[in-house]
Coordinates of C-alpha atoms and ligand atoms in Angstrom, one line a residue:
M1 CA -22.4 18.1 -25.3
C2 CA -26.2 16.4 -25.2
G3 CA -28.3 15.2 -27.6
I4 CA -31.6 17.2 -29.1
F5 CA -34.1 15.1 -30.6
G6 CA -37.2 16.7 -32.3
I7 CA -40.5 15.7 -34.8
V8 CA -43.4 17.1 -35.5
T9 CA -45.8 15.6 -38.5
N10 CA -49.1 15.1 -39.3
Q11 CA -49.1 11.2 -39.6
N12 CA -51.2 8.8 -37.7
I13 CA -47.6 7.9 -35.7
S14 CA -46.4 8.3 -31.8
V15 CA -44.2 11.3 -31.4
G16 CA -43.3 10.0 -28.1
K17 CA -41.4 6.2 -29.7
I18 CA -40.2 8.1 -32.6
A19 CA -38.3 10.7 -29.8
L20 CA -37.3 7.9 -27.3
D21 CA -35.1 6.3 -30.0
G22 CA -34.2 8.9 -31.3
I23 CA -32.4 10.3 -28.5
K24 CA -31.3 6.9 -27.3
R25 CA -28.8 7.5 -31.0
L26 CA -27.9 10.2 -29.7
E27 CA -27.2 8.8 -26.3
Y28 CA -23.6 8.7 -27.2
R29 CA -23.5 12.7 -26.3
G30 CA -24.5 12.7 -22.9
Y31 CA -26.1 10.4 -20.2
D32 CA -26.7 11.6 -17.4
S33 CA -30.3 12.2 -17.2
C34 CA -33.1 13.0 -20.7
G35 CA -36.2 14.2 -20.8
I36 CA -39.2 14.1 -23.9
V37 CA -41.6 17.3 -23.7
S38 CA -44.7 16.2 -26.6
Q39 CA -48.1 19.0 -27.2
H40 CA -51.3 18.1 -27.0
K41 CA -55.0 20.1 -27.2
G42 CA -52.9 23.1 -25.9
K43 CA -51.3 22.1 -23.0
L44 CA -47.5 20.5 -22.7
Y45 CA -46.8 17.1 -21.2
I46 CA -43.4 16.2 -19.3
K47 CA -41.5 13.3 -18.7
K48 CA -38.0 13.7 -17.4
D49 CA -35.5 12.5 -15.0
S50 CA -31.4 12.0 -14.3
G51 CA -30.1 8.5 -14.6
K52 CA -30.1 6.6 -18.0
I53 CA -32.5 6.3 -20.5
D54 CA -33.6 2.8 -20.5
D55 CA -33.7 3.2 -16.7
I56 CA -36.0 6.0 -17.3
H57 CA -37.7 4.7 -19.4
K58 CA -39.0 1.5 -17.3
K59 CA -39.8 4.1 -14.7
M60 CA -42.0 6.4 -16.8
K61 CA -42.5 5.3 -20.0
L62 CA -40.9 8.8 -21.8
D63 CA -42.7 7.0 -25.2
D64 CA -46.3 7.0 -24.0
L65 CA -47.2 10.7 -24.4
P66 CA -49.7 12.4 -26.8
G67 CA -49.9 14.6 -29.2
K68 CA -48.0 15.2 -33.0
L69 CA -45.3 17.6 -32.1
A70 CA -42.2 16.0 -29.3
L71 CA -38.8 17.1 -28.1
A72 CA -36.6 15.1 -25.9
H73 CA -33.0 15.3 -25.2
T74 CA -30.3 13.6 -23.5
R75 CA -27.6 15.9 -21.2
W76 CA -24.5 15.7 -20.1
A77 CA -23.8 18.4 -17.4
T78 CA -22.5 21.4 -17.0
H79 CA -24.4 23.7 -15.5
G80 CA -26.1 22.6 -12.7
A81 CA -26.0 18.6 -11.4
P82 CA -27.3 15.7 -13.2
T83 CA -30.8 16.0 -11.6
K84 CA -33.8 15.5 -12.7
I85 CA -34.8 19.6 -11.6
N86 CA -32.2 20.1 -14.0
S87 CA -32.7 17.9 -16.8
H88 CA -34.9 19.1 -20.3
P89 CA -37.3 19.8 -20.9
Q90 CA -36.3 23.5 -19.3
I91 CA -39.8 25.2 -19.2
D92 CA -41.2 29.4 -18.2
C93 CA -43.4 30.1 -15.1
S94 CA -46.9 29.7 -17.4
G95 CA -45.5 26.3 -18.3
K96 CA -46.6 26.6 -22.0
I97 CA -42.5 27.7 -23.7
A98 CA -40.4 24.1 -23.5
I99 CA -36.7 24.3 -24.3
I100 CA -34.2 21.0 -24.8
H101 CA -30.7 22.8 -25.1
N102 CA -27.2 21.5 -26.5
G103 CA -24.3 24.6 -24.6
I104 CA -23.7 26.6 -22.5
I105 CA -25.3 29.9 -22.4
E106 CA -22.4 32.2 -21.3
N107 CA -23.8 35.0 -19.5
F108 CA -26.8 33.3 -18.1
I109 CA -25.8 34.5 -14.9
E110 CA -26.4 38.5 -15.5
L111 CA -29.7 36.7 -18.2
K112 CA -31.1 35.8 -14.7
E113 CA -30.8 38.2 -11.8
H114 CA -32.0 40.3 -14.7
L115 CA -35.3 38.4 -14.8
I116 CA -35.6 36.8 -11.1
S117 CA -35.9 41.3 -10.7
N118 CA -38.6 41.1 -13.0
G119 CA -40.7 38.1 -11.0
H120 CA -39.0 35.0 -12.8
D121 CA -39.2 32.0 -10.9
F122 CA -36.3 29.8 -11.6
K123 CA -36.3 25.6 -10.7
S124 CA -33.0 24.7 -11.5
E125 CA -29.7 25.5 -11.3
T126 CA -29.1 25.7 -15.4
D127 CA -27.7 28.2 -18.1
T128 CA -31.2 26.6 -19.8
E129 CA -34.1 28.2 -17.9
V130 CA -33.2 31.5 -19.1
I131 CA -34.5 30.5 -22.5
P132 CA -37.7 29.8 -21.6
H133 CA -38.3 32.9 -19.3
L134 CA -36.6 35.3 -21.9
I135 CA -39.5 34.1 -24.2
E136 CA -42.1 33.7 -21.8
D137 CA -40.7 37.9 -21.1
A138 CA -40.8 38.8 -24.6
M139 CA -44.5 37.8 -25.1
K140 CA -45.8 39.0 -22.3
E141 CA -44.6 42.7 -23.7
G142 CA -46.8 41.8 -26.4
L143 CA -44.8 39.9 -29.1
S144 CA -45.6 36.6 -31.5
L145 CA -43.6 33.6 -30.5
R146 CA -41.8 33.9 -33.4
S147 CA -40.4 37.7 -32.2
A148 CA -40.7 36.4 -28.8
I149 CA -37.7 33.7 -29.8
F150 CA -35.4 36.4 -31.9
N151 CA -36.1 38.9 -29.2
A152 CA -34.7 36.1 -26.6
L153 CA -32.1 34.4 -28.5
K154 CA -30.3 37.5 -30.2
K155 CA -29.7 38.3 -25.4
C156 CA -27.6 35.3 -25.3
K157 CA -24.5 34.8 -26.2
G158 CA -22.3 31.7 -26.0
A159 CA -22.7 28.2 -28.0
Y160 CA -25.8 26.9 -28.7
G161 CA -28.5 24.3 -30.4
V162 CA -31.9 25.0 -28.8
A163 CA -35.4 23.4 -29.9
I164 CA -38.2 25.3 -29.0
C165 CA -42.0 24.4 -28.7
H166 CA -45.1 26.1 -27.1
A167 CA -48.4 24.6 -25.6
D168 CA -50.3 26.5 -28.4
H169 CA -48.7 25.9 -31.1
P170 CA -49.3 23.0 -32.3
D171 CA -47.1 22.3 -35.2
E172 CA -44.1 24.5 -34.4
I173 CA -40.9 23.6 -33.0
F174 CA -38.0 26.4 -33.3
V175 CA -34.9 25.6 -34.3
V176 CA -32.1 27.8 -33.3
R177 CA -28.0 27.2 -34.0
K178 CA -25.4 29.0 -32.6
E179 CA -22.1 26.8 -32.8
S180 CA -23.6 23.6 -31.7
P181 CA -24.4 20.7 -33.9
L182 CA -27.8 20.6 -35.5
V183 CA -29.6 19.1 -38.2
V184 CA -32.9 19.2 -39.9
G185 CA -34.5 15.7 -41.4
I186 CA -37.4 16.4 -43.8
E187 CA -40.6 13.7 -45.0
E188 CA -41.7 15.6 -47.6
G189 CA -45.4 17.1 -46.5
K190 CA -45.6 14.3 -43.4
T191 CA -43.2 14.8 -40.9
T192 CA -40.1 16.7 -40.2
Y193 CA -37.5 16.3 -38.0
C194 CA -34.4 18.0 -36.3
A195 CA -31.2 16.2 -34.3
S196 CA -28.2 16.8 -33.3
D197 CA -26.7 14.8 -35.8
I198 CA -27.8 13.0 -38.4
P199 CA -28.3 8.8 -37.8
A200 CA -30.8 10.2 -34.5
F201 CA -33.1 10.4 -37.9
L202 CA -31.4 7.9 -40.4
P203 CA -34.2 5.8 -39.6
Y204 CA -36.9 7.5 -41.6
T205 CA -35.5 9.9 -44.2
Q206 CA -32.4 10.1 -45.7
K207 CA -32.9 14.0 -46.9
C208 CA -31.6 16.7 -44.8
Y209 CA -30.7 20.1 -44.1
I210 CA -27.7 21.0 -41.8
L211 CA -28.2 24.8 -40.5
D212 CA -25.7 27.5 -40.3
D213 CA -24.3 29.1 -37.5
D214 CA -26.8 31.9 -36.6
E215 CA -29.7 30.3 -38.0
I216 CA -33.0 29.7 -37.0
A217 CA -35.6 26.4 -38.4
I218 CA -39.0 26.5 -38.2
L219 CA -40.2 23.1 -38.9
R220 CA -44.0 22.1 -39.3
P221 CA -45.4 19.2 -40.2
G222 CA -43.4 18.1 -43.7
E223 CA -41.4 21.7 -44.4
V224 CA -39.4 23.6 -42.5
E225 CA -38.3 27.5 -43.3
F226 CA -35.0 28.7 -42.6
L227 CA -34.4 32.5 -41.4
E228 CA -30.8 34.2 -40.3
L229 CA -30.9 35.3 -36.7
N230 CA -29.9 38.9 -36.7
S231 CA -31.1 40.3 -39.6
E232 CA -34.7 37.9 -39.7
K233 CA -34.5 37.3 -43.3
K234 CA -35.6 34.3 -45.0
V235 CA -33.1 31.9 -46.1
K236 CA -33.0 29.8 -48.9
K237 CA -30.7 26.4 -48.5
N238 CA -30.4 22.9 -50.7
A239 CA -31.3 19.8 -48.5
I240 CA -28.3 17.5 -49.0
H241 CA -29.0 13.2 -49.4
V242 CA -27.1 11.3 -47.0
D243 CA -26.3 8.2 -47.7
W244 CA -25.7 6.6 -44.8
S245 CA -27.0 3.0 -44.7
I246 CA -29.6 3.0 -41.6
D247 CA -27.4 -0.4 -40.3
A248 CA -24.7 1.7 -39.7
A249 CA -26.4 3.5 -37.1
E250 CA -27.8 0.5 -35.3
K251 CA -25.4 -2.1 -33.8
G252 CA -26.5 -4.6 -36.5
G253 CA -25.9 -7.7 -34.2
Y254 CA -22.8 -6.8 -31.7
E255 CA -23.1 -6.3 -28.1
H256 CA -21.8 -2.5 -28.1
F257 CA -21.6 0.3 -30.8
M258 CA -17.8 0.0 -30.0
L259 CA -17.4 -3.7 -30.8
K260 CA -19.0 -3.1 -34.0
E261 CA -17.5 -0.4 -35.1
I262 CA -14.2 -1.9 -34.9
Y263 CA -15.3 -4.5 -36.9
E264 CA -15.9 -2.1 -39.4
Q265 CA -12.7 -0.9 -39.7
P266 CA -11.8 -2.8 -43.0
E267 CA -15.2 -1.5 -45.0
A268 CA -14.2 1.9 -43.6
L269 CA -10.5 1.9 -44.9
K270 CA -11.9 0.3 -48.0
R271 CA -13.9 3.6 -48.7
T272 CA -11.2 5.5 -47.7
L273 CA -8.8 4.3 -50.3
A274 CA -11.6 5.2 -52.5
I275 CA -11.1 8.7 -51.7
P276 CA -11.8 11.0 -55.4
Q277 CA -7.5 11.7 -56.2
A278 CA -8.8 15.4 -57.1
S279 CA -9.2 15.7 -53.0
I280 CA -5.9 13.8 -51.9
E281 CA -4.2 16.4 -54.8
I282 CA -5.1 19.2 -53.0
F283 CA -4.5 19.2 -49.9
A284 CA -0.8 17.8 -50.9
D285 CA -0.5 21.1 -53.1
M286 CA -1.5 23.3 -50.2
L287 CA 1.2 21.8 -47.9
L288 CA 3.5 22.0 -50.2
S289 CA 3.1 25.4 -51.2
A290 CA 3.0 26.6 -47.1
K291 CA 5.7 28.4 -45.0
N292 CA 5.1 26.4 -42.0
V293 CA 2.8 23.6 -40.9
Y294 CA 1.0 23.0 -37.9
I295 CA -1.1 20.1 -37.4
T296 CA -3.6 19.9 -34.5
A297 CA -6.6 18.1 -33.3
A298 CA -8.2 16.8 -29.9
G299 CA -8.0 13.1 -28.0
T300 CA -7.9 10.4 -30.7
S301 CA -8.1 13.0 -33.4
Y302 CA -4.5 14.3 -31.7
H303 CA -3.5 10.6 -32.1
A304 CA -3.6 10.5 -35.7
S305 CA -2.1 13.8 -35.9
L306 CA 0.9 12.7 -34.4
A307 CA 0.6 9.3 -36.5
G308 CA 0.5 11.4 -39.5
K309 CA 2.9 14.3 -39.1
F310 CA 5.4 11.3 -39.0
I311 CA 3.7 10.4 -42.6
I312 CA 3.6 13.3 -44.1
S313 CA 6.8 15.1 -42.7
K314 CA 9.2 12.0 -43.8
F315 CA 8.0 12.8 -47.3
L316 CA 7.1 17.1 -47.0
G317 CA 11.1 18.2 -46.9
K318 CA 9.9 20.0 -44.2
Y319 CA 9.1 20.3 -40.3
I320 CA 5.1 19.8 -38.8
Q321 CA 5.0 21.2 -35.7
E322 CA 1.5 18.8 -34.2
M323 CA -0.1 21.4 -31.3
E324 CA -3.4 20.2 -28.7
C325 CA -6.2 22.5 -30.5
S326 CA -7.0 23.8 -26.9
E327 CA -3.0 24.9 -26.2
F328 CA -3.1 26.2 -30.1
Q329 CA -3.3 30.0 -29.5
T330 CA -2.2 30.2 -25.7
Q331 CA 0.9 28.6 -27.2
L332 CA 0.9 30.8 -30.7
K333 CA -0.3 34.1 -30.1
D334 CA 3.2 35.7 -30.2
C335 CA 4.5 33.7 -33.0
L336 CA 1.9 32.2 -35.6
E337 CA 3.7 32.6 -39.0
Q338 CA 2.4 34.2 -42.0
D339 CA 1.3 31.7 -45.0
S340 CA 0.7 29.3 -42.7
L341 CA -0.8 26.1 -43.0
I342 CA -2.4 24.5 -40.4
I343 CA -4.3 20.7 -40.3
A344 CA -7.3 20.3 -38.4
L345 CA -8.1 16.8 -37.1
S346 CA -11.5 16.4 -35.9
Q347 CA -13.9 12.9 -36.3
S348 CA -16.9 15.1 -35.1
G349 CA -15.8 18.6 -36.8
E350 CA -17.7 19.9 -34.0
T351 CA -14.6 20.1 -30.6
V352 CA -15.0 23.4 -29.7
D353 CA -11.5 23.6 -29.4
T354 CA -10.4 22.7 -33.1
I355 CA -12.7 25.2 -34.0
E356 CA -11.5 28.2 -32.0
A357 CA -8.2 27.3 -32.8
V358 CA -8.5 26.9 -37.1
R359 CA -10.9 30.5 -35.8
W360 CA -8.7 32.1 -34.7
A361 CA -5.7 31.6 -36.5
K362 CA -7.5 32.7 -39.5
E363 CA -8.8 35.8 -37.8
N364 CA -5.2 36.9 -37.0
A365 CA -2.7 36.1 -39.9
N366 CA -2.5 34.8 -43.4
V367 CA -3.7 30.7 -43.1
K368 CA -5.1 28.5 -45.2
I369 CA -6.9 25.7 -42.5
L370 CA -7.1 21.7 -43.9
T371 CA -9.4 20.0 -42.6
I372 CA -10.1 16.2 -41.8
T373 CA -13.2 14.9 -40.5
N374 CA -15.8 12.4 -40.4
V375 CA -18.5 14.5 -40.8
V376 CA -19.7 16.3 -43.8
G377 CA -21.2 20.0 -43.2
S378 CA -19.3 20.1 -39.6
S379 CA -18.9 23.2 -38.2
L380 CA -15.3 23.1 -38.8
T381 CA -15.6 23.0 -42.4
R382 CA -17.2 26.0 -43.2
Y383 CA -13.2 27.5 -41.8
S384 CA -11.5 25.3 -43.6
D385 CA -9.9 25.8 -47.1
H386 CA -10.4 22.8 -48.2
V387 CA -12.0 19.8 -47.0
I388 CA -11.7 16.0 -46.4
V389 CA -14.6 13.9 -45.1
T390 CA -13.0 10.5 -44.2
Q391 CA -15.8 7.7 -45.0
A392 CA -16.3 5.7 -41.7
G393 CA -19.7 6.5 -41.6
P394 CA -21.4 7.3 -38.7
E395 CA -19.7 6.3 -35.4
I396 CA -21.8 6.0 -32.2
G397 CA -19.4 4.6 -29.7
V398 CA -17.8 7.3 -27.6
A399 CA -14.5 5.7 -28.1
A400 CA -13.1 6.9 -31.5
T401 CA -12.8 3.8 -33.6
K402 CA -12.9 3.7 -37.5
T403 CA -12.8 7.6 -37.5
Y404 CA -9.1 6.9 -35.4
T405 CA -7.9 4.7 -38.7
T406 CA -9.4 6.5 -41.7
Q407 CA -7.9 9.4 -40.3
V408 CA -5.1 8.1 -40.2
L409 CA -5.1 6.2 -43.7
T410 CA -6.1 9.6 -45.3
L411 CA -2.9 11.4 -43.6
A412 CA -0.9 8.7 -45.6
L413 CA -2.5 9.2 -48.8
V414 CA -1.6 12.5 -48.6
G415 CA 1.9 12.1 -48.0
I416 CA 2.4 8.9 -50.6
T417 CA 1.3 12.0 -52.9
I418 CA 3.4 14.3 -51.4
A419 CA 6.3 11.8 -51.9
R420 CA 5.0 11.4 -55.6
K421 CA 4.8 15.2 -56.4
R422 CA 8.4 15.8 -55.2
N423 CA 9.9 13.1 -56.4
V424 CA 11.4 11.3 -53.4
I425 CA 11.3 8.4 -53.4
P426 CA 11.4 6.5 -57.0
A427 CA 8.3 5.4 -58.6
S428 CA 8.3 1.7 -57.7
E429 CA 8.8 2.7 -54.0
I430 CA 6.1 5.0 -54.0
E431 CA 3.6 2.0 -55.9
C432 CA 5.4 -0.8 -52.7
Y433 CA 3.8 1.9 -50.4
H434 CA 0.4 2.3 -52.1
E435 CA 0.0 -1.8 -52.3
A436 CA 0.8 -1.5 -48.7
L437 CA -2.3 0.9 -47.8
K438 CA -4.4 -1.4 -50.2
N439 CA -3.1 -4.2 -47.9
T440 CA -4.6 -2.0 -44.8
P441 CA -8.1 -3.4 -44.8
E442 CA -7.3 -7.6 -45.3
I443 CA -4.5 -6.8 -42.5
V444 CA -7.6 -5.2 -40.3
K445 CA -9.7 -7.7 -41.4
N446 CA -7.5 -11.1 -40.4
F447 CA -6.4 -10.2 -37.2
L448 CA -10.0 -9.4 -36.0
A449 CA -10.5 -12.9 -37.2
N450 CA -8.0 -14.7 -35.8
N451 CA -7.1 -13.0 -32.5
I452 CA -10.1 -12.9 -30.1
H453 CA -9.7 -15.8 -27.7
L454 CA -5.6 -14.4 -27.6
I455 CA -6.7 -10.7 -27.5
R456 CA -9.8 -12.1 -23.7
N457 CA -6.9 -14.3 -22.3
I458 CA -4.5 -11.7 -22.2
V459 CA -7.1 -9.1 -20.2
K460 CA -7.8 -11.9 -17.6
N461 CA -3.9 -11.9 -17.3
L462 CA -3.9 -8.3 -17.0
E463 CA -7.5 -7.9 -15.1
K464 CA -5.3 -7.6 -11.6
S465 CA -2.9 -4.7 -12.8
L466 CA -4.6 -1.6 -12.6
N467 CA -1.6 0.2 -13.9
F468 CA 0.5 -0.6 -17.0
F469 CA 2.1 1.7 -19.6
F470 CA 2.5 0.8 -23.7
L471 CA 5.8 1.6 -24.4
S472 CA 7.2 2.0 -28.7
R473 CA 9.6 4.8 -30.6
G474 CA 9.3 6.1 -33.2
I475 CA 5.7 6.2 -35.3
S476 CA 4.5 3.7 -32.7
I477 CA 4.4 6.3 -30.1
A478 CA 1.2 7.2 -31.4
T479 CA 0.1 3.9 -31.3
A480 CA 1.1 3.8 -27.8
K481 CA -0.9 6.6 -26.8
E482 CA -4.0 6.4 -28.7
G483 CA -4.0 2.1 -26.8
G484 CA -3.4 4.1 -23.3
L485 CA -6.5 6.6 -24.0
K486 CA -8.9 3.9 -25.4
M487 CA -7.7 1.3 -21.8
K488 CA -8.6 5.0 -19.6
E489 CA -11.4 6.0 -21.4
I490 CA -13.6 2.7 -22.0
A491 CA -11.8 0.1 -18.5
C492 CA -11.3 3.1 -16.7
R493 CA -7.8 2.0 -16.1
F494 CA -4.4 4.4 -15.7
I495 CA -2.5 3.3 -18.8
E496 CA 0.2 5.6 -20.1
G497 CA 1.2 5.2 -23.7
Y498 CA 4.6 6.3 -23.3
S499 CA 8.3 6.5 -25.3
A500 CA 9.8 3.7 -24.2
A501 CA 13.2 5.6 -24.3
H502 CA 11.7 7.9 -22.1
A503 CA 10.5 5.9 -20.5
K504 CA 14.1 4.8 -18.6
H505 CA 13.4 9.0 -17.3
G506 CA 10.8 8.3 -14.3
P507 CA 8.2 5.7 -15.0
I508 CA 10.4 2.8 -15.3
S509 CA 10.2 3.4 -11.2
L510 CA 7.0 1.7 -11.6
V511 CA 8.3 -2.2 -12.5
R512 CA 8.3 -5.0 -10.0
K513 CA 8.3 -8.4 -10.3
G514 CA 4.9 -9.1 -12.8
F515 CA 4.6 -5.5 -14.1
P516 CA 2.8 -5.6 -17.3
I517 CA 4.4 -3.2 -20.2
I518 CA 3.3 -3.6 -23.7
F519 CA 5.7 -2.8 -26.5
I520 CA 4.1 -2.2 -29.7
A521 CA 8.0 -3.3 -32.2
P522 CA 6.9 -3.4 -36.1
P523 CA 10.1 -4.3 -37.6
D524 CA 11.0 -0.3 -38.6
E525 CA 14.4 1.6 -38.3
T526 CA 13.6 1.8 -34.2
Y527 CA 13.4 -1.6 -33.7
Q528 CA 17.0 -2.5 -32.7
R529 CA 16.9 -0.1 -29.9
L530 CA 13.5 -1.1 -28.7
I531 CA 15.2 -4.2 -28.3
G532 CA 17.3 -2.6 -25.4
N533 CA 14.0 -1.5 -24.2
V534 CA 12.5 -5.0 -23.8
A535 CA 15.9 -6.3 -21.9
E536 CA 15.7 -3.4 -19.4
F537 CA 12.2 -3.8 -18.4
K538 CA 12.4 -7.5 -18.0
A539 CA 15.0 -7.1 -16.1
R540 CA 13.4 -5.9 -13.4
G541 CA 11.0 -8.3 -13.7
G542 CA 8.4 -6.5 -16.3
K543 CA 6.2 -9.2 -17.5
I544 CA 6.5 -8.5 -21.3
I545 CA 3.3 -7.7 -24.1
S546 CA 4.5 -7.6 -27.1
L547 CA 2.3 -6.8 -30.3
V548 CA 4.5 -7.4 -33.2
I549 CA 4.4 -9.2 -36.4
Q550 CA 3.4 -12.7 -37.2
S551 CA 7.2 -13.7 -38.3
D552 CA 8.7 -11.4 -35.6
K553 CA 11.4 -13.8 -33.4
I554 CA 13.5 -11.2 -31.7
I555 CA 11.8 -9.7 -28.8
A556 CA 8.7 -12.3 -29.4
D557 CA 11.7 -14.4 -27.9
M558 CA 11.9 -12.1 -25.2
S559 CA 8.1 -11.8 -24.6
N560 CA 5.5 -13.6 -22.2
I561 CA 2.6 -12.8 -24.1
T562 CA 2.9 -11.9 -27.8
I563 CA 0.7 -10.5 -30.2
P564 CA 0.8 -11.3 -33.9
I565 CA -0.3 -8.5 -36.6
P566 CA -0.4 -10.6 -40.2
Q567 CA 1.7 -7.9 -42.0
P568 CA 5.0 -8.3 -43.9
G569 CA 8.3 -6.7 -42.3
D570 CA 9.1 -4.5 -45.3
K571 CA 9.2 -0.6 -44.5
Y572 CA 6.4 0.1 -46.9
H573 CA 4.2 -1.9 -43.7
N574 CA 5.7 -0.6 -41.1
L575 CA 5.0 2.9 -41.8
I576 CA 1.3 1.9 -41.9
S577 CA 1.7 0.1 -39.3
P578 CA -0.3 3.2 -36.5
I579 CA -3.7 1.7 -38.7
T580 CA -3.0 -2.3 -38.5
F581 CA -1.6 -2.6 -34.7
I582 CA -4.4 -0.2 -32.7
P583 CA -7.0 -2.8 -34.1
A584 CA -5.5 -4.8 -30.5
L585 CA -5.0 -2.2 -28.7
Q586 CA -8.8 -0.9 -29.0
L587 CA -10.5 -4.6 -28.6
L588 CA -7.7 -4.7 -25.7
A589 CA -9.6 -2.0 -23.8
Y590 CA -13.1 -3.4 -24.9
Y591 CA -12.3 -6.4 -23.4
A592 CA -10.8 -5.4 -20.3
A593 CA -13.8 -3.4 -19.6
L594 CA -16.6 -5.9 -20.1
E595 CA -14.1 -7.8 -17.8
Q596 CA -14.8 -5.2 -15.2
G597 CA -18.5 -4.7 -16.0
L598 CA -18.4 -1.3 -17.6
D599 CA -20.2 -0.4 -20.8
P600 CA -17.9 0.4 -23.1
D601 CA -20.9 3.0 -25.0
K602 CA -20.9 4.8 -22.2
P603 CA -17.1 5.2 -20.4
Q604 CA -18.2 7.5 -17.6
N605 CA -17.5 11.7 -17.4
L606 CA -17.1 11.1 -21.5
A607 CA -18.9 12.3 -24.5
K608 CA -18.4 11.6 -28.0
T609 CA -18.2 15.5 -28.9
V610 CA -17.4 18.2 -26.9
T611 CA -18.4 21.7 -27.7
V612 CA -17.3 23.1 -24.8
H613 CA -14.0 24.6 -23.3
Ligands
LIG701 C1 -13.3 13.6 -27.0 C2 -14.2 12.4 -27.9 C3 -13.5 11.9 -28.6 C4 -12.4 12.2 -29.0 C5 -12.6 13.6 -28.6 C6 -12.0 14.7 -30.1 O1 -13.1 13.6 -26.3 O2 -14.4 11.0 -26.5 O3 -13.4 10.3 -28.4 O4 -11.1 11.8 -29.7 O5 -13.3 14.6 -28.1 O6 -12.9 14.6 -31.2 P1 -13.2 15.3 -32.6 O7 -14.6 14.6 -32.9 O8 -12.4 16.7 -32.3 O9 -12.2 13.8 -33.3

């Protein structure tokens, strides 16, 4: 949940500036406090405080640090409030060992008690602080820094990614990964970087290594060595070349990453349409031969799974059971069947509950895991039998946008492939579904080009209503839920995405004159019944805002405001409406946040990647 960045170089460059820029690119991982340490002439120089990076930088000039080695951290508090003392780096008693950490040391209380009884003085309430003291303890017993790090980390239980430096080691950073993402970037012979995520060092290098669990990397200027944590043996690793552009990790003229990423959707969808068919076929074949199929995810990915499940089941002829990843083990522990197949969706591939769900399933039954993620080499991929990478490009905004639409598109591609393999519909219809999928980039592009004014007006109209609903039926319940989630995350409004039919069983009691209800209404098989639901809410004084296709007449006429989606009203386009209708609701949340003076890229209490249970 925190962001880690490290640099060690032999070049004449400002490590403070690069480290500061690095954590700014990782700020989406947490932003309640931050800190930087550099090493120079046998001393550590530390600057840290609570608050946002920019504000702390204004106060402390975070980039003004000497030396050729620096570590930087942006925090999302777990153990210990977001205060200056709890921010990272954390140091040992001697002030020579500094560490930055992402994750949780689960057994820190017993380790801390033991260290205190050995005379160690703890300054913070963090779990992190046990690590520098453990290293210090081991060094006092005569171990080298390297051996002390191995010794200390073998005692730590939990999930973590850490980077460690020592005042007397001017050209070494030790990086350790256990279930929390860590990547190493390298400019051969010059500079080596580590970070929680690739975009952090993307402006400097595209050559990187992905650490595996229980691995240590020792970073030196322009070189890196990998070792196994348990055996302490060397590991040979191949570098990968990432072809993301630097631009993709910057705001590129947009006010916020979220807005930029909403606008990047047409391109992201085009790239996703080009995913090799062979990979989709493998996915489809595995689904076809499975006995039971589950789909699991968290947050926005979970909503993508609801839409995807709808599309795939239509053609698969088998029920797909969706399950929130955090519930997977609890609910299936007595009934997970052999020969099941689990589709795991996660844009980051690092959500701990999703990883735990698939890992548990693999340990307890003969299951296969199909993963859809946006991050090559992410943790989830390690437990997977087949992986498809959604070609969204790096997503920095905490609120998932383009990763959502590309996830749904990927699942739709699998669905159509299954339809073809099973011969459940004529070839001409398969072609029409394919055409509809191919049209998604253009539909989204046209919508985004022509409707900003309308969306901003609606936001102004809604401004006084703190609560309202997004309602729909069928596949569009996924859209309603995802729209509601975006509003909660970004605009801090309690907006519920709900089934329009089910809303009669309770939620309708909230409706008063002028209470806004947004209906998501593509003209699919649920449309006629949705007309009835619109009428029920209208009759009670509700203000009806409808998301309809451009040529819609009936629900459009019943509505106070309509948001027109530029797509045909055939069944092929209806099926892909979760992709083409959601940008309107993403924009609604974005502008609602701005209207309230909130920063859409830094929603309160949220982190983009949730690596704690
Ligand atoms: C967090 C993020 C959400 C995201 C969810 C699942 O809650 O704030 O935007 O949808 O995690 O993340 P994943 O990486 O597994 O898709």
